[in-house]
Amino acid sequence: MRSEVAGMEVGFTGRYGIEAPYWPAGYGLASALLLPLARWLSRWWLAAAAAFFGQAVLYLHTTLRGKHLVWRRELDRLELAGDEHLLDVGCGSGAVLIAAARRLPRGAAVGVDLWRSIDQSGNDPARTWANARICGVADRIRLHTADMTELPFPNASFDVVTSALAVHNIPDARRREQALAEMARVLKPGGQLVLVDIMHTNHYAKVLRDVITNLECRGLGVSYWYGGPWVSARALTGTRK
């Protein structure tokens, strides 16, 4: 039986921060600086200012609303029974973690993060707990401070592993591969993986193909564009062998 909240429209209650907040700030600043040039020099500068402004708006739409809509859809695709144990890697302020917990009335959602504000504004476990309490799911959630390359859980601990825009933050390719191996290690045979990122997803698929079956890599549409299609998120999904 699917969880009773799967597919239901729920609001984006809470404060979830902005990924890499310096990017939309930079787009907005560039637009503001170019506007005076448009008045005195050329319409091309007006077009450039409008382009930067549009990128800022699209970026903010994705981080404040679009990603929630996409993850609502992705979690519904899992057809959760409601009693699963789910791990969210790089949970941040809890956008995915809490959306998952709402679908697990008899289960648990576990989040791990290093809580770096450079990755997401206001990234702090206190905010994640506050969001969970506001959404009424604090009793279903557990948080850990941990490096995704060394997850503090036994093998085959979780029915589902999710991750949103976390793995690419590891600069070293070998450590990214180690993080992927850790996600596979803690996932039960038959468990489901949903990994979303803005880069390296084809390489992730190559790394995981020996341990994940029904592997699919697909785009997530304009609602997950960070300023434009050149920074678009893709989903990697599959089942643990």
Short mmCIF file of C-alpha atoms in Angstrom, two decimals:
data_model
loop_
_atom_site.label_atom_id
_atom_site.label_comp_id
_atom_site.label_asym_id
_atom_site.label_seq_id
_atom_site.Cartn_x
_atom_site.Cartn_y
_atom_site.Cartn_z
CA MET A 1 0.00 0.00 0.00
CA ARG A 2 1.32 3.44 -0.89
CA SER A 3 1.87 6.04 1.79
CA GLU A 4 -1.29 8.07 2.34
CA VAL A 5 0.45 11.35 1.61
CA ALA A 6 2.10 10.29 -1.64
CA GLY A 7 0.82 12.42 -4.48
CA MET A 8 -0.96 14.89 -2.20
CA GLU A 9 -0.33 18.60 -2.68
CA VAL A 10 1.57 19.91 0.33
CA GLY A 11 3.00 23.36 0.85
CA PHE A 12 6.67 24.18 1.05
CA THR A 13 6.47 25.05 4.75
CA GLY A 14 9.75 26.02 6.39
CA ARG A 15 13.00 27.79 5.48
CA TYR A 16 15.23 25.76 3.18
CA GLY A 17 17.89 28.24 2.11
CA ILE A 18 19.35 28.98 -1.31
CA GLU A 19 21.93 26.74 -2.98
CA ALA A 20 25.21 28.58 -3.67
CA PRO A 21 23.60 31.95 -2.83
CA TYR A 22 26.44 33.94 -4.39
CA TRP A 23 25.24 32.94 -7.90
CA PRO A 24 21.81 34.64 -7.91
CA ALA A 25 23.35 37.57 -6.04
CA GLY A 26 25.96 37.85 -8.80
CA TYR A 27 23.33 37.69 -11.55
CA GLY A 28 21.31 40.42 -9.85
CA LEU A 29 24.36 42.63 -9.33
CA ALA A 30 25.41 42.24 -12.98
CA SER A 31 21.92 43.25 -14.10
CA ALA A 32 21.95 46.33 -11.87
CA LEU A 33 25.39 47.41 -13.09
CA LEU A 34 24.49 47.01 -16.76
CA LEU A 35 21.28 49.06 -16.62
CA PRO A 36 23.05 52.47 -16.47
CA LEU A 37 25.14 51.47 -19.50
CA ALA A 38 21.94 50.68 -21.39
CA ARG A 39 20.70 54.24 -20.85
CA TRP A 40 23.83 55.88 -22.22
CA LEU A 41 25.44 53.47 -24.66
CA SER A 42 23.41 50.81 -26.44
CA ARG A 43 20.32 48.63 -26.33
CA TRP A 44 22.63 45.62 -26.29
CA TRP A 45 23.49 46.48 -22.70
CA LEU A 46 19.77 46.50 -21.88
CA ALA A 47 19.46 43.03 -23.39
CA ALA A 48 22.43 41.84 -21.33
CA ALA A 49 20.93 43.31 -18.15
CA ALA A 50 17.62 41.60 -18.90
CA ALA A 51 19.41 38.29 -19.49
CA PHE A 52 21.21 38.43 -16.14
CA PHE A 53 17.97 39.42 -14.39
CA GLY A 54 16.17 36.50 -16.03
CA GLN A 55 18.88 34.10 -14.86
CA ALA A 56 18.53 35.38 -11.29
CA VAL A 57 14.74 34.92 -11.40
CA LEU A 58 15.01 31.40 -12.85
CA TYR A 59 17.66 30.44 -10.30
CA LEU A 60 15.51 31.66 -7.40
CA HIS A 61 12.44 29.91 -8.80
CA THR A 62 14.34 26.61 -8.89
CA THR A 63 15.79 26.87 -5.40
CA LEU A 64 12.65 28.26 -3.72
CA ARG A 65 9.90 26.35 -5.55
CA GLY A 66 10.92 24.33 -8.59
CA LYS A 67 13.07 21.74 -6.81
CA HIS A 68 10.26 21.05 -4.33
CA LEU A 69 7.86 20.32 -7.19
CA VAL A 70 10.39 18.00 -8.83
CA TRP A 71 11.17 16.10 -5.64
CA ARG A 72 7.47 15.73 -4.88
CA ARG A 73 7.17 13.98 -8.23
CA GLU A 74 10.31 11.86 -7.75
CA LEU A 75 9.23 10.66 -4.32
CA ASP A 76 5.77 9.79 -5.65
CA ARG A 77 7.44 7.66 -8.34
CA LEU A 78 8.93 5.48 -5.59
CA GLU A 79 5.43 4.38 -4.47
CA LEU A 80 6.53 4.14 -0.85
CA ALA A 81 4.53 1.92 1.49
CA GLY A 82 5.12 4.32 4.39
CA ASP A 83 7.25 2.07 6.62
CA GLU A 84 10.60 2.42 4.83
CA HIS A 85 13.86 3.66 6.27
CA LEU A 86 15.27 6.36 3.99
CA LEU A 87 18.68 8.05 3.98
CA ASP A 88 19.09 11.54 2.50
CA VAL A 89 22.77 12.27 1.79
CA GLY A 90 23.63 15.97 2.03
CA CYS A 91 20.23 16.77 3.52
CA GLY A 92 20.92 20.45 4.25
CA SER A 93 17.87 22.27 5.60
CA GLY A 94 15.70 19.24 4.88
CA ALA A 95 13.80 19.95 1.66
CA VAL A 96 14.03 16.34 0.42
CA LEU A 97 14.32 14.79 3.88
CA ILE A 98 11.09 16.35 5.14
CA ALA A 99 9.18 15.69 1.91
CA ALA A 100 10.20 12.04 2.29
CA ALA A 101 9.32 11.93 5.99
CA ARG A 102 5.80 13.11 5.19
CA ARG A 103 5.44 9.92 3.16
CA LEU A 104 6.77 7.67 5.96
CA PRO A 105 4.20 7.67 8.77
CA ARG A 106 5.50 4.31 10.03
CA GLY A 107 9.08 4.68 8.84
CA ALA A 108 12.06 6.97 9.37
CA ALA A 109 14.03 9.52 7.36
CA VAL A 110 17.70 9.93 8.26
CA GLY A 111 19.73 12.91 7.07
CA VAL A 112 23.50 13.36 6.95
CA ASP A 113 25.40 16.55 6.19
CA LEU A 114 28.55 18.51 7.02
CA TRP A 115 26.40 21.68 7.36
CA ARG A 116 28.49 24.02 5.18
CA SER A 117 26.83 27.38 4.44
CA ILE A 118 28.82 27.78 1.22
CA ASP A 119 26.72 24.94 -0.24
CA GLN A 120 23.40 26.30 1.03
CA SER A 121 22.53 29.49 2.89
CA GLY A 122 21.58 28.94 6.53
CA ASN A 123 22.77 25.34 6.42
CA ASP A 124 22.50 24.28 10.05
CA PRO A 125 20.94 21.27 11.81
CA ALA A 126 18.95 23.65 14.03
CA ARG A 127 17.14 24.93 10.95
CA THR A 128 16.49 21.38 9.74
CA TRP A 129 14.96 20.46 13.09
CA ALA A 130 12.88 23.65 13.04
CA ASN A 131 11.56 22.83 9.56
CA ALA A 132 10.74 19.27 10.66
CA ARG A 133 8.81 20.54 13.67
CA ILE A 134 6.87 23.04 11.55
CA CYS A 135 5.92 20.22 9.18
CA GLY A 136 4.99 17.87 12.02
CA VAL A 137 7.52 15.16 11.15
CA ALA A 138 10.27 15.70 13.75
CA ASP A 139 9.46 12.33 15.33
CA ARG A 140 10.25 10.56 12.04
CA ILE A 141 13.62 12.25 11.44
CA ARG A 142 17.17 11.67 12.63
CA LEU A 143 20.17 13.84 11.78
CA HIS A 144 23.86 12.98 11.71
CA THR A 145 26.95 15.08 11.07
CA ALA A 146 28.94 12.86 8.73
CA ASP A 147 31.05 12.81 5.61
CA MET A 148 29.27 11.07 2.73
CA THR A 149 32.50 9.25 1.87
CA GLU A 150 32.36 7.48 5.26
CA LEU A 151 28.70 6.97 6.16
CA PRO A 152 28.27 5.84 9.79
CA PHE A 153 25.79 3.05 9.05
CA PRO A 154 26.02 -0.74 8.62
CA ASN A 155 25.70 -2.39 5.23
CA ALA A 156 22.18 -2.67 3.82
CA SER A 157 20.61 -0.31 6.37
CA PHE A 158 18.15 1.60 4.16
CA ASP A 159 15.28 0.89 1.79
CA VAL A 160 15.81 4.17 -0.07
CA VAL A 161 18.79 6.49 -0.52
CA THR A 162 18.30 10.00 -1.89
CA SER A 163 20.71 12.85 -2.55
CA ALA A 164 20.17 16.31 -4.03
CA LEU A 165 23.04 18.40 -5.42
CA ALA A 166 25.53 17.06 -2.88
CA VAL A 167 28.05 14.75 -4.51
CA HIS A 168 29.42 17.33 -6.97
CA ASN A 169 30.54 19.44 -3.98
CA ILE A 170 33.36 16.93 -3.47
CA PRO A 171 36.20 18.32 -5.63
CA ASP A 172 38.16 15.06 -5.97
CA ALA A 173 36.81 12.49 -8.46
CA ARG A 174 38.03 9.51 -6.43
CA ARG A 175 36.28 10.75 -3.31
CA ARG A 176 33.08 11.29 -5.32
CA GLU A 177 33.31 7.65 -6.39
CA GLN A 178 33.81 6.68 -2.75
CA ALA A 179 30.65 8.58 -1.80
CA LEU A 180 28.69 6.71 -4.48
CA ALA A 181 30.09 3.40 -3.22
CA GLU A 182 28.99 4.31 0.30
CA MET A 183 25.44 5.05 -0.86
CA ALA A 184 25.30 1.67 -2.58
CA ARG A 185 26.80 -0.07 0.47
CA VAL A 186 24.12 1.16 2.89
CA LEU A 187 21.26 0.46 0.45
CA LYS A 188 19.45 -2.86 0.91
CA PRO A 189 19.22 -5.30 -2.00
CA GLY A 190 16.11 -4.22 -3.89
CA GLY A 191 16.34 -0.75 -2.36
CA GLN A 192 15.85 2.35 -4.48
CA LEU A 193 18.35 5.10 -5.27
CA VAL A 194 17.41 8.64 -6.36
CA LEU A 195 20.44 10.87 -6.90
CA VAL A 196 20.04 14.36 -8.38
CA ASP A 197 23.00 16.52 -9.40
CA ILE A 198 24.03 19.26 -11.82
CA MET A 199 27.25 17.65 -13.08
CA HIS A 200 29.12 14.32 -13.36
CA THR A 201 25.88 12.29 -13.60
CA ASN A 202 27.08 10.24 -16.60
CA HIS A 203 30.20 9.31 -14.65
CA TYR A 204 28.05 8.45 -11.61
CA ALA A 205 26.13 6.03 -13.82
CA LYS A 206 29.35 4.33 -14.95
CA VAL A 207 30.51 3.96 -11.35
CA LEU A 208 27.19 2.53 -10.16
CA ARG A 209 26.23 0.25 -13.05
CA ASP A 210 27.78 -2.86 -11.46
CA VAL A 211 25.73 -2.51 -8.26
CA ILE A 212 22.56 -0.69 -9.39
CA THR A 213 20.11 -2.25 -11.85
CA ASN A 214 17.46 -0.49 -13.99
CA LEU A 215 19.77 2.50 -13.99
CA GLU A 216 18.24 5.57 -15.62
CA CYS A 217 19.74 9.05 -16.08
CA ARG A 218 17.33 11.77 -17.18
CA GLY A 219 16.81 15.50 -17.19
CA LEU A 220 14.33 17.07 -14.76
CA GLY A 221 13.14 20.03 -16.82
CA VAL A 222 13.09 23.78 -16.43
CA SER A 223 11.99 23.62 -12.79
CA TYR A 224 15.49 22.38 -11.93
CA TRP A 225 17.50 24.88 -14.00
CA TYR A 226 19.89 27.04 -12.00
CA GLY A 227 19.81 30.13 -14.21
CA GLY A 228 19.50 28.26 -17.50
CA PRO A 229 19.83 24.88 -19.26
CA TRP A 230 23.63 25.07 -18.97
CA VAL A 231 23.25 24.37 -15.21
CA SER A 232 20.43 21.83 -15.18
CA ALA A 233 19.87 18.98 -12.75
CA ARG A 234 19.60 15.36 -13.83
CA ALA A 235 18.25 12.40 -11.90
CA LEU A 236 20.01 9.06 -11.59
CA THR A 237 17.63 6.34 -10.43
CA GLY A 238 17.80 2.59 -10.02
CA THR A 239 17.52 -0.44 -7.77
CA ARG A 240 20.25 -2.08 -5.67
CA LYS A 241 21.27 -5.51 -6.95
#
